[in-house]
PDB file of C-alpha atoms in Angstrom:
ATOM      1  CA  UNK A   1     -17.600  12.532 -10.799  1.00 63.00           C
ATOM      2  CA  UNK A   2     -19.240  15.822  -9.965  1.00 74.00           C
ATOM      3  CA  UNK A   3     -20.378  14.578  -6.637  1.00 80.00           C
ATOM      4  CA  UNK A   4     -17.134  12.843  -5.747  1.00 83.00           C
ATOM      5  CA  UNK A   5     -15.662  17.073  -6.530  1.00 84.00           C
ATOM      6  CA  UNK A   6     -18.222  18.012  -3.796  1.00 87.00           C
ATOM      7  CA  UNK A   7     -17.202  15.237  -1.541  1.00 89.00           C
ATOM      8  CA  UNK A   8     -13.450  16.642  -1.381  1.00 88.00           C
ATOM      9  CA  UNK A   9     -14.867  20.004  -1.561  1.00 88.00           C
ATOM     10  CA  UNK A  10     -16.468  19.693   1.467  1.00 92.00           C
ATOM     11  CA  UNK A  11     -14.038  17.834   3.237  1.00 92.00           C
ATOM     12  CA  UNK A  12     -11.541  20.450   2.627  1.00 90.00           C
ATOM     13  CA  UNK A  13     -13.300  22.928   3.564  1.00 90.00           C
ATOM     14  CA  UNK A  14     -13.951  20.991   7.092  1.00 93.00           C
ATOM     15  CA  UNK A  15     -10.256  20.665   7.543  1.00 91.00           C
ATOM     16  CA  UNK A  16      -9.366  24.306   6.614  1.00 88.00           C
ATOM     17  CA  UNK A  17     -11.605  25.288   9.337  1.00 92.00           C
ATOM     18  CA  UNK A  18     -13.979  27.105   7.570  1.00 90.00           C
ATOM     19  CA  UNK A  19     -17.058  24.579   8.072  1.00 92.00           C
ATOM     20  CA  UNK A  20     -16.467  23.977  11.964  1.00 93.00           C
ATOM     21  CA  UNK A  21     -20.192  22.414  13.199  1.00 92.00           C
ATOM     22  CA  UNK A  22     -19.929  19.752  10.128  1.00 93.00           C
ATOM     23  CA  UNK A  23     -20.581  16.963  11.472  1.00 94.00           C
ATOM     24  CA  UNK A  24     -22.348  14.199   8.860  1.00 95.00           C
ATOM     25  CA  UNK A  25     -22.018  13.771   4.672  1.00 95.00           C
ATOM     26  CA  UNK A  26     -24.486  11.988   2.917  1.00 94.00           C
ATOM     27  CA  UNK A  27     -24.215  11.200  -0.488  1.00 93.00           C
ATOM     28  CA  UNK A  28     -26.854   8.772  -2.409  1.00 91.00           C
ATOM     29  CA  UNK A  29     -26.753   6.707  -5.630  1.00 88.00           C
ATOM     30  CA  UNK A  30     -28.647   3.715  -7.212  1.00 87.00           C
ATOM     31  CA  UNK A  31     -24.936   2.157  -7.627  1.00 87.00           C
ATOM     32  CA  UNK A  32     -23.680  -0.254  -4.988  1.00 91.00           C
ATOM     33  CA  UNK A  33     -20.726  -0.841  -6.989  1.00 87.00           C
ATOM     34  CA  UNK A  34     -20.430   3.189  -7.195  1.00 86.00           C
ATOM     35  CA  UNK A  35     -21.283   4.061  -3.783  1.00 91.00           C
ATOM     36  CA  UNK A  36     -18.572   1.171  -2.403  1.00 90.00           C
ATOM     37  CA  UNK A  37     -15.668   2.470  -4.694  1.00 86.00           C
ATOM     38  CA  UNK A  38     -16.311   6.288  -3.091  1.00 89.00           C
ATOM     39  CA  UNK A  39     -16.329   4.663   0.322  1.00 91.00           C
ATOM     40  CA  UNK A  40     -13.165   3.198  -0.129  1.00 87.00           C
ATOM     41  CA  UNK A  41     -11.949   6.381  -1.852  1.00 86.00           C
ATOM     42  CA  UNK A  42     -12.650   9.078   0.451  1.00 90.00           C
ATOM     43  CA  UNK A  43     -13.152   7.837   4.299  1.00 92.00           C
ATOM     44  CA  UNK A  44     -10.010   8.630   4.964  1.00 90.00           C
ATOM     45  CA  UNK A  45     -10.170  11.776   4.096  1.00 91.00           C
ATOM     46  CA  UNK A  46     -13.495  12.485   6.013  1.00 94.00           C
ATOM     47  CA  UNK A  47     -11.822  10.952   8.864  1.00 95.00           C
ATOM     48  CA  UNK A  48      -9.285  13.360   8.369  1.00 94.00           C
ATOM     49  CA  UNK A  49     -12.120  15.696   8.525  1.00 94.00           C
ATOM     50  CA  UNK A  50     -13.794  14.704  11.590  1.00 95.00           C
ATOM     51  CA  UNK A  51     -16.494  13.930  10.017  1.00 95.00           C
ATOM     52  CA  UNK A  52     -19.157  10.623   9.880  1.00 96.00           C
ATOM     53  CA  UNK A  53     -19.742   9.893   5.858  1.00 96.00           C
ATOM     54  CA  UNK A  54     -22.312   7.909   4.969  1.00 95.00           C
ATOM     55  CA  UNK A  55     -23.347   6.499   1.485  1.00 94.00           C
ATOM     56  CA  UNK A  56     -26.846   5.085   0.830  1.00 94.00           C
ATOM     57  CA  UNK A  57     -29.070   3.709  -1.833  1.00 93.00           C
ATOM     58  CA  UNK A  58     -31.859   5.024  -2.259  1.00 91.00           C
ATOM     59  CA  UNK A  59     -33.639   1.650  -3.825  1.00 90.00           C
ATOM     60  CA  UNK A  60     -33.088  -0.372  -0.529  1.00 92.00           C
ATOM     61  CA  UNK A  61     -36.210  -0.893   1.001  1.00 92.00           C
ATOM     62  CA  UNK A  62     -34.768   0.618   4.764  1.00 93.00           C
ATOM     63  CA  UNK A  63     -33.421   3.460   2.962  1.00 92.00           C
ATOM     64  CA  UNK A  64     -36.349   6.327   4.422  1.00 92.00           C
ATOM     65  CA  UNK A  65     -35.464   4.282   7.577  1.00 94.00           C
ATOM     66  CA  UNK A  66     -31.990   5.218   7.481  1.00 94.00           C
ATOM     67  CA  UNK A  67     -32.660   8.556   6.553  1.00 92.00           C
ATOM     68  CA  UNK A  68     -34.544   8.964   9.589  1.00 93.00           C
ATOM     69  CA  UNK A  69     -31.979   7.394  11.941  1.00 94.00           C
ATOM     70  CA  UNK A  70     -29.093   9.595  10.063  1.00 93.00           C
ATOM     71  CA  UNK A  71     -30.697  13.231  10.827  1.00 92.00           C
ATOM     72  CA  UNK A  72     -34.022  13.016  11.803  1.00 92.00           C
ATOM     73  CA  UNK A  73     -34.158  16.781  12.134  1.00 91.00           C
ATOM     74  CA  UNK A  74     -33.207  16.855   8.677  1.00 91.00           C
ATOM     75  CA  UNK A  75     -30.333  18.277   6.690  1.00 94.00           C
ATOM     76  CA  UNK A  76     -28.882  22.010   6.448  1.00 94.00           C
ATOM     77  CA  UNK A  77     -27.623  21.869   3.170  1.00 93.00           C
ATOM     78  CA  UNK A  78     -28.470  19.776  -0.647  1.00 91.00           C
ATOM     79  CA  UNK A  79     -26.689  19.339  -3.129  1.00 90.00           C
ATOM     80  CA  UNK A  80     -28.404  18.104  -6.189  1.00 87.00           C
ATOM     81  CA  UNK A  81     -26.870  16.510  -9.240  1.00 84.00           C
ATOM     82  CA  UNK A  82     -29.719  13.868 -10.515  1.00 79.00           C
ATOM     83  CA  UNK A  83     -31.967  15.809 -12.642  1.00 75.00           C
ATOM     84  CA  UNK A  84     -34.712  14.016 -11.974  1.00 78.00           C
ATOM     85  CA  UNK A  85     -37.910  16.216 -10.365  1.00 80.00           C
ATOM     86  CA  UNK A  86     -39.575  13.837  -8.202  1.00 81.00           C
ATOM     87  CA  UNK A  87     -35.923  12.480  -6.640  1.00 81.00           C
ATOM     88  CA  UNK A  88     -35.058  16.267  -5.641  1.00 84.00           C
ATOM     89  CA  UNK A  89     -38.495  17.048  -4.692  1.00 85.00           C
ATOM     90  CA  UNK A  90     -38.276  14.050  -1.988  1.00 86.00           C
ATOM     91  CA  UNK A  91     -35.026  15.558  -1.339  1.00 87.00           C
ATOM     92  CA  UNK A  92     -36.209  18.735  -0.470  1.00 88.00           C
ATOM     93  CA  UNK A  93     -38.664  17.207   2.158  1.00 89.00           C
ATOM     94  CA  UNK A  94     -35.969  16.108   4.280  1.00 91.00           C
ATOM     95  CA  UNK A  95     -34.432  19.954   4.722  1.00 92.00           C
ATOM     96  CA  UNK A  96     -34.720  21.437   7.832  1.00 92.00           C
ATOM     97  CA  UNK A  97     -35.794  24.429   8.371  1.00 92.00           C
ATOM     98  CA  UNK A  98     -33.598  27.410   6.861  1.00 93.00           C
ATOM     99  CA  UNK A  99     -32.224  24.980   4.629  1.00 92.00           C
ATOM    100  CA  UNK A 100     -30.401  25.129   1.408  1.00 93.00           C
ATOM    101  CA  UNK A 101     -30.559  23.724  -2.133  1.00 90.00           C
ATOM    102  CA  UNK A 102     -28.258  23.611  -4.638  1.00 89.00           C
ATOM    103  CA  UNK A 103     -29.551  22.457  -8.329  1.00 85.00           C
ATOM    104  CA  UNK A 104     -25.905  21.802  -9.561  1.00 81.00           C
ATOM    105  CA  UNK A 105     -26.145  19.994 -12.747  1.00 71.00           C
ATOM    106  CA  UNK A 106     -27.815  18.013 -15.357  1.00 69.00           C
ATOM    107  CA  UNK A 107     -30.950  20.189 -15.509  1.00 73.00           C
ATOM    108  CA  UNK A 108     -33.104  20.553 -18.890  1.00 74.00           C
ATOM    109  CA  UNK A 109     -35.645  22.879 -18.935  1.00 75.00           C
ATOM    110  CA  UNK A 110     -39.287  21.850 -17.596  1.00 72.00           C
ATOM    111  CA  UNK A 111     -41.647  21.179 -15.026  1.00 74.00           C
ATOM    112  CA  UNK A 112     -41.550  20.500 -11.268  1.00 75.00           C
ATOM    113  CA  UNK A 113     -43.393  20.365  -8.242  1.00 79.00           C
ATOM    114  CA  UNK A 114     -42.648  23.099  -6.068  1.00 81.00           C
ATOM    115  CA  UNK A 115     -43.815  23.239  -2.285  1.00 84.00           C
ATOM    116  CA  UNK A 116     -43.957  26.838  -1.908  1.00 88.00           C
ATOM    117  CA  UNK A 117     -45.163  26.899   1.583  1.00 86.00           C
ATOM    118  CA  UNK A 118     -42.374  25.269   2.652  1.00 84.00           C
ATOM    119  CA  UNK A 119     -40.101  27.618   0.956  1.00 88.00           C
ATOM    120  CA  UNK A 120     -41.900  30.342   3.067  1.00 90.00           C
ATOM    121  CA  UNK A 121     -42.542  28.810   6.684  1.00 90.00           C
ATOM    122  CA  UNK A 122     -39.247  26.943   6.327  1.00 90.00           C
ATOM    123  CA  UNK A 123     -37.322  29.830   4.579  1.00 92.00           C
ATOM    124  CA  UNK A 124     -35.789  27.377   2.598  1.00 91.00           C
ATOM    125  CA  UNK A 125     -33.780  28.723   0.170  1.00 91.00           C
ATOM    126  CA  UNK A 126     -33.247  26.849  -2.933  1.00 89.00           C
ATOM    127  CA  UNK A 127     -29.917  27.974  -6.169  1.00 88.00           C
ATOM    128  CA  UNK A 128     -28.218  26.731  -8.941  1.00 82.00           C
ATOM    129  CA  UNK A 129     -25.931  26.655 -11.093  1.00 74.00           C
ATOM    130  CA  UNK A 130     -24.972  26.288 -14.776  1.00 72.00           C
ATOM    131  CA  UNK A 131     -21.399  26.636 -15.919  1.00 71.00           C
ATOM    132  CA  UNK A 132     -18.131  28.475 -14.974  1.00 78.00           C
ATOM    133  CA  UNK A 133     -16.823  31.386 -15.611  1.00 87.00           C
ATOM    134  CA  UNK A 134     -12.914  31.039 -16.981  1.00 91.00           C
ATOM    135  CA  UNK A 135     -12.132  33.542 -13.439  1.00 92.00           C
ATOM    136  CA  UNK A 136     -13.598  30.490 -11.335  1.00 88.00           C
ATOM    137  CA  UNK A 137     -11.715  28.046 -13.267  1.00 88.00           C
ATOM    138  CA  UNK A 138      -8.578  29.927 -12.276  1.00 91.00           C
ATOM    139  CA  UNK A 139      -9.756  30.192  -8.777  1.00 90.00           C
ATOM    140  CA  UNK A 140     -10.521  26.389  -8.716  1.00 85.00           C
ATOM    141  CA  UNK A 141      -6.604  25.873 -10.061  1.00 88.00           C
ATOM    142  CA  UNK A 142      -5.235  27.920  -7.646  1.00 90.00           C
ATOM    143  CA  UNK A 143      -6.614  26.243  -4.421  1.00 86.00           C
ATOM    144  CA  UNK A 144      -5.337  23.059  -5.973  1.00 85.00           C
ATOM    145  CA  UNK A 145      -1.760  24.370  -6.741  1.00 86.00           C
ATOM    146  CA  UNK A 146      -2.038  25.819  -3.262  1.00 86.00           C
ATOM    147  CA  UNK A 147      -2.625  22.406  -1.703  1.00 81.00           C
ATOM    148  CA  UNK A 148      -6.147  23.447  -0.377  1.00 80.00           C
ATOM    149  CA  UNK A 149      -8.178  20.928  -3.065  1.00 81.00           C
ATOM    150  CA  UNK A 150      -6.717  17.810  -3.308  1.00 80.00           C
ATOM    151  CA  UNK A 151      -8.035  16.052  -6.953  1.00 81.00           C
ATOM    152  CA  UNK A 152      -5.458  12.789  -6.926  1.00 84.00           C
ATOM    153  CA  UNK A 153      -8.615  10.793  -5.890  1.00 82.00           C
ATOM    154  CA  UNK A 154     -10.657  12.001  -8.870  1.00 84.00           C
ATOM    155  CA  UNK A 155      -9.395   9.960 -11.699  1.00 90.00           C
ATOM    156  CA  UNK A 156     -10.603   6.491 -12.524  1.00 90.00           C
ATOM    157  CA  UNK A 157      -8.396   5.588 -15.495  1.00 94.00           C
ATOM    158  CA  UNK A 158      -6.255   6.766 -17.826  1.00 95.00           C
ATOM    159  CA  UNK A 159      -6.454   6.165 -21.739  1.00 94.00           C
ATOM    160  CA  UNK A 160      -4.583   7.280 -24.695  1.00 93.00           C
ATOM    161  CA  UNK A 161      -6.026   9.548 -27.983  1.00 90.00           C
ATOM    162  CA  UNK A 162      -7.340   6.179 -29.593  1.00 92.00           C
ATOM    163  CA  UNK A 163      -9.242   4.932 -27.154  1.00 92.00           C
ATOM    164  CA  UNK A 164     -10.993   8.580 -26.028  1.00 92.00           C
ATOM    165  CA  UNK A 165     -14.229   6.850 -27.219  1.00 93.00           C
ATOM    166  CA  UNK A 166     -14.291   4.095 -25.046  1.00 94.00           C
ATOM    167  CA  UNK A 167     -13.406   6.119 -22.327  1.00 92.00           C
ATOM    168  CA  UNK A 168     -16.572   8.715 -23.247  1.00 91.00           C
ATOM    169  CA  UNK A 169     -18.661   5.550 -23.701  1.00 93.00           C
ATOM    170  CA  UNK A 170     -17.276   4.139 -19.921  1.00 90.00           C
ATOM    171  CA  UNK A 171     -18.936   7.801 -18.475  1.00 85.00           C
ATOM    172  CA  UNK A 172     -22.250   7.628 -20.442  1.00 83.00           C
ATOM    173  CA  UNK A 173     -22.922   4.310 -19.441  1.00 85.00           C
ATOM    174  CA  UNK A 174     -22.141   4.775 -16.143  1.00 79.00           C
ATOM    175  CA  UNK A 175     -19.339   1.865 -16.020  1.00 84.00           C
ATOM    176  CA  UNK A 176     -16.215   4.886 -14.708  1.00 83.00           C
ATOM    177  CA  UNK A 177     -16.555   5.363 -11.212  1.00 81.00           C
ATOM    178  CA  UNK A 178     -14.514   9.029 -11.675  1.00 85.00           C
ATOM    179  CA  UNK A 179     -13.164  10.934 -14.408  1.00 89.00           C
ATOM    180  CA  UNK A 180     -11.212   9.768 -16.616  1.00 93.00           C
ATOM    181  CA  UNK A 181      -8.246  11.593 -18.432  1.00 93.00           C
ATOM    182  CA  UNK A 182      -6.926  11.153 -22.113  1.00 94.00           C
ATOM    183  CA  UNK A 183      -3.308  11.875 -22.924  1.00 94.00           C
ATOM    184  CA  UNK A 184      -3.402  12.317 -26.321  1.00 91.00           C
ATOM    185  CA  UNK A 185       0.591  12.142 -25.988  1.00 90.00           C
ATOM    186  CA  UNK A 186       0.545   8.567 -24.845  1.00 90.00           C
ATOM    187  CA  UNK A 187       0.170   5.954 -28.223  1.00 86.00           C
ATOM    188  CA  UNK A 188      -1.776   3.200 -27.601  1.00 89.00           C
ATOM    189  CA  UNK A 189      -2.469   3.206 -24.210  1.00 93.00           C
ATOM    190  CA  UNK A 190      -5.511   1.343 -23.584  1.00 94.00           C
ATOM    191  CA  UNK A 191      -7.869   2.388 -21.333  1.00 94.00           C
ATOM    192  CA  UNK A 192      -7.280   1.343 -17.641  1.00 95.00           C
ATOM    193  CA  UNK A 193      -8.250   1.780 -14.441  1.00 94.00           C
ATOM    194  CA  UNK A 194      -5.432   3.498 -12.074  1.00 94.00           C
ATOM    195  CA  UNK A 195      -5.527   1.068  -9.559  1.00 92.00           C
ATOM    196  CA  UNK A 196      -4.130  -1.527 -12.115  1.00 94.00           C
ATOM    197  CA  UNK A 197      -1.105   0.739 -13.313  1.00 95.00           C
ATOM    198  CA  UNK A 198       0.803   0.244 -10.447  1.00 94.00           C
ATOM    199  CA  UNK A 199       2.279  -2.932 -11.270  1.00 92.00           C
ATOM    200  CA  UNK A 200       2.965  -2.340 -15.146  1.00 94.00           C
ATOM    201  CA  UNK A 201       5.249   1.406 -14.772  1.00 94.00           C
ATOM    202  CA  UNK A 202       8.173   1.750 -12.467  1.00 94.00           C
ATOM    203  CA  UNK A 203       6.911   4.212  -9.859  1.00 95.00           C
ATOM    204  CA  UNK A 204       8.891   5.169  -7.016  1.00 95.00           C
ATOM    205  CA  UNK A 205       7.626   3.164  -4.122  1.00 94.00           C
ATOM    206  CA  UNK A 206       5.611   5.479  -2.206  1.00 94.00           C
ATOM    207  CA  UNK A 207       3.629   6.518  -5.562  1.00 95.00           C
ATOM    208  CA  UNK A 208       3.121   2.768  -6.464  1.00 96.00           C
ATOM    209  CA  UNK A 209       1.355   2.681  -3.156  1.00 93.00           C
ATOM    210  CA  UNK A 210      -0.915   5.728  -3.863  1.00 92.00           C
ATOM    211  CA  UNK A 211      -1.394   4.747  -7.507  1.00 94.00           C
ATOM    212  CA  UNK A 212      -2.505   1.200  -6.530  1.00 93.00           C
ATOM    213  CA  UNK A 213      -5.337   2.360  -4.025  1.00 88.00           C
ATOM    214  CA  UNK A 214      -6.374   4.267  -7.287  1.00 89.00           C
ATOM    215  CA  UNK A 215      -4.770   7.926  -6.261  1.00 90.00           C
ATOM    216  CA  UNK A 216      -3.428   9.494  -9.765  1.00 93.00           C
ATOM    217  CA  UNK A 217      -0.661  12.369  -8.982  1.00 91.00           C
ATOM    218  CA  UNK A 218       1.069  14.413 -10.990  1.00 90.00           C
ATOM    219  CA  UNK A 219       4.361  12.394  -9.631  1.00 93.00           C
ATOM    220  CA  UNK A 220       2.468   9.514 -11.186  1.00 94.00           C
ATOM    221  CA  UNK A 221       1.461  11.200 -14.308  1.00 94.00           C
ATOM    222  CA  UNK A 222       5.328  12.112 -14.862  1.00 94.00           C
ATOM    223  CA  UNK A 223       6.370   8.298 -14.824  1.00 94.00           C
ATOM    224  CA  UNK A 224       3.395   7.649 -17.331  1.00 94.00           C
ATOM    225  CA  UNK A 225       4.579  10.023 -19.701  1.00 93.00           C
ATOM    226  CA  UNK A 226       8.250   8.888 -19.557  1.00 92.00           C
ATOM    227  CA  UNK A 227       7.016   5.312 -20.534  1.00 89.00           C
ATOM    228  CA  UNK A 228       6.844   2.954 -23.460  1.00 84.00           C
ATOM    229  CA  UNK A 229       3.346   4.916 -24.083  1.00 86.00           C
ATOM    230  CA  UNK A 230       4.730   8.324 -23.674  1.00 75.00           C
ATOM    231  CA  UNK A 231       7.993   8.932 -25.339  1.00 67.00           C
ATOM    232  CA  UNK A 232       8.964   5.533 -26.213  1.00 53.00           C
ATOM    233  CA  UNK A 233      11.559   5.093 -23.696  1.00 48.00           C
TER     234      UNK A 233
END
């Protein structure tokens, strides 16, 4: 779910204008299943963007291959959210030069091999972070209200107060694709996927047609709330 935030992130960014010589995403994951379902979910958007995305695995056997035909001068800019040393340390080797690295999450404290003449001769620069502030949080809500981030691809199902564990079990196990939210307000609503809520609440048509291709507004969320699971209506 993080990297999917990035994802729209940086496409908005791209359409605001304020990332003009963007020209290719890449984002990685040992899920076919997971790197198909963000496909799906967000080349429109990066067509909106102008801009080729491209998912890979990194257990196929072409994938250095691929890498190479994708940007063989490298990339400008990582983002890294598998804490897992010798993944980002292969990672790193494909920056160019002047390059940037973002650490983002997962992180314990430890060991890892650090190439530090190519953080000199390259002047790679390499960050991270760890937590928000509540100010950022507010900042983050803003651009959202504004229009500027748009989060209705972010959820993967919905679920009510009883079945919170399942849905925290789903995450750790890796079997939600995106977030998933709990409405502790909604009795007995099992956990499901958006995608298969458009058939079983009375949406107005153009939300049913969002809500099916797994987009979960807050038009959407008001029908779900006025249900048999939300106020008994």
């Amino acid at each position: 779910p993080n990297g999917q935030m990035h994802l729209v992130r940086t496409f908005a960014l791209k359409i605001a204008g304020q990332t003009p010589n963007l020209k290719t995403v890449l984002l990685t994951d040992i899920s076919d299943a997971r790197l198909e379902s963000v496909q799906e979910r967000y080349t429109p958007m990066a067509r909106q963007a102008g801009v080729r995305f491209v998912t890979l695995n990194p257990n196929h056997p072409e994938y250095e291959k691929k890498l190479d035909e994708i940007a063989p001068d490298g990339f400008n800019f990582l983002v890294a959210l598998c804490p897992v040393p010798p993944v980002i340390e292969a990672a790193i080797r494909r920056l160019n030069q002047y390059g940037v690295v973002n650490l983002f999450a997962g992180f314990k404290r430890g060991e890892g091999i650090l190439n530090m003449g190519d953080i000199h001769y390259d002047q790679i620069t390499i960050s991270g972070n760890s937590g928000s502030r509540i100010d950022d949080m507010y900042s983050v809500l803003k651009k959202v209200q504004d229009g500027y981030l748009n989060t209705d691809s972010s959820v993967y199902a919905v679920v009510g107060l009883e079945g919170a564990k399942e849905g925290v079990l789903q995450v750790r196990d890796g079997k939600a694709f995106n977030k998933i939210l709990i409405y502790s307000q909604c009795r007995n609503l099992p956990l499901t996927p958006v995608s298969e809520l458009a058939d079983q609440l009375p949406f107005p048509d153009d939300v049913r047609e969002e809500v099916r291709k797994g987009h979960w507004s807050s038009r959407a969320e008001e029908v779900l709330l006025a249900s048999r699971w939300g106020n008994g209506s």
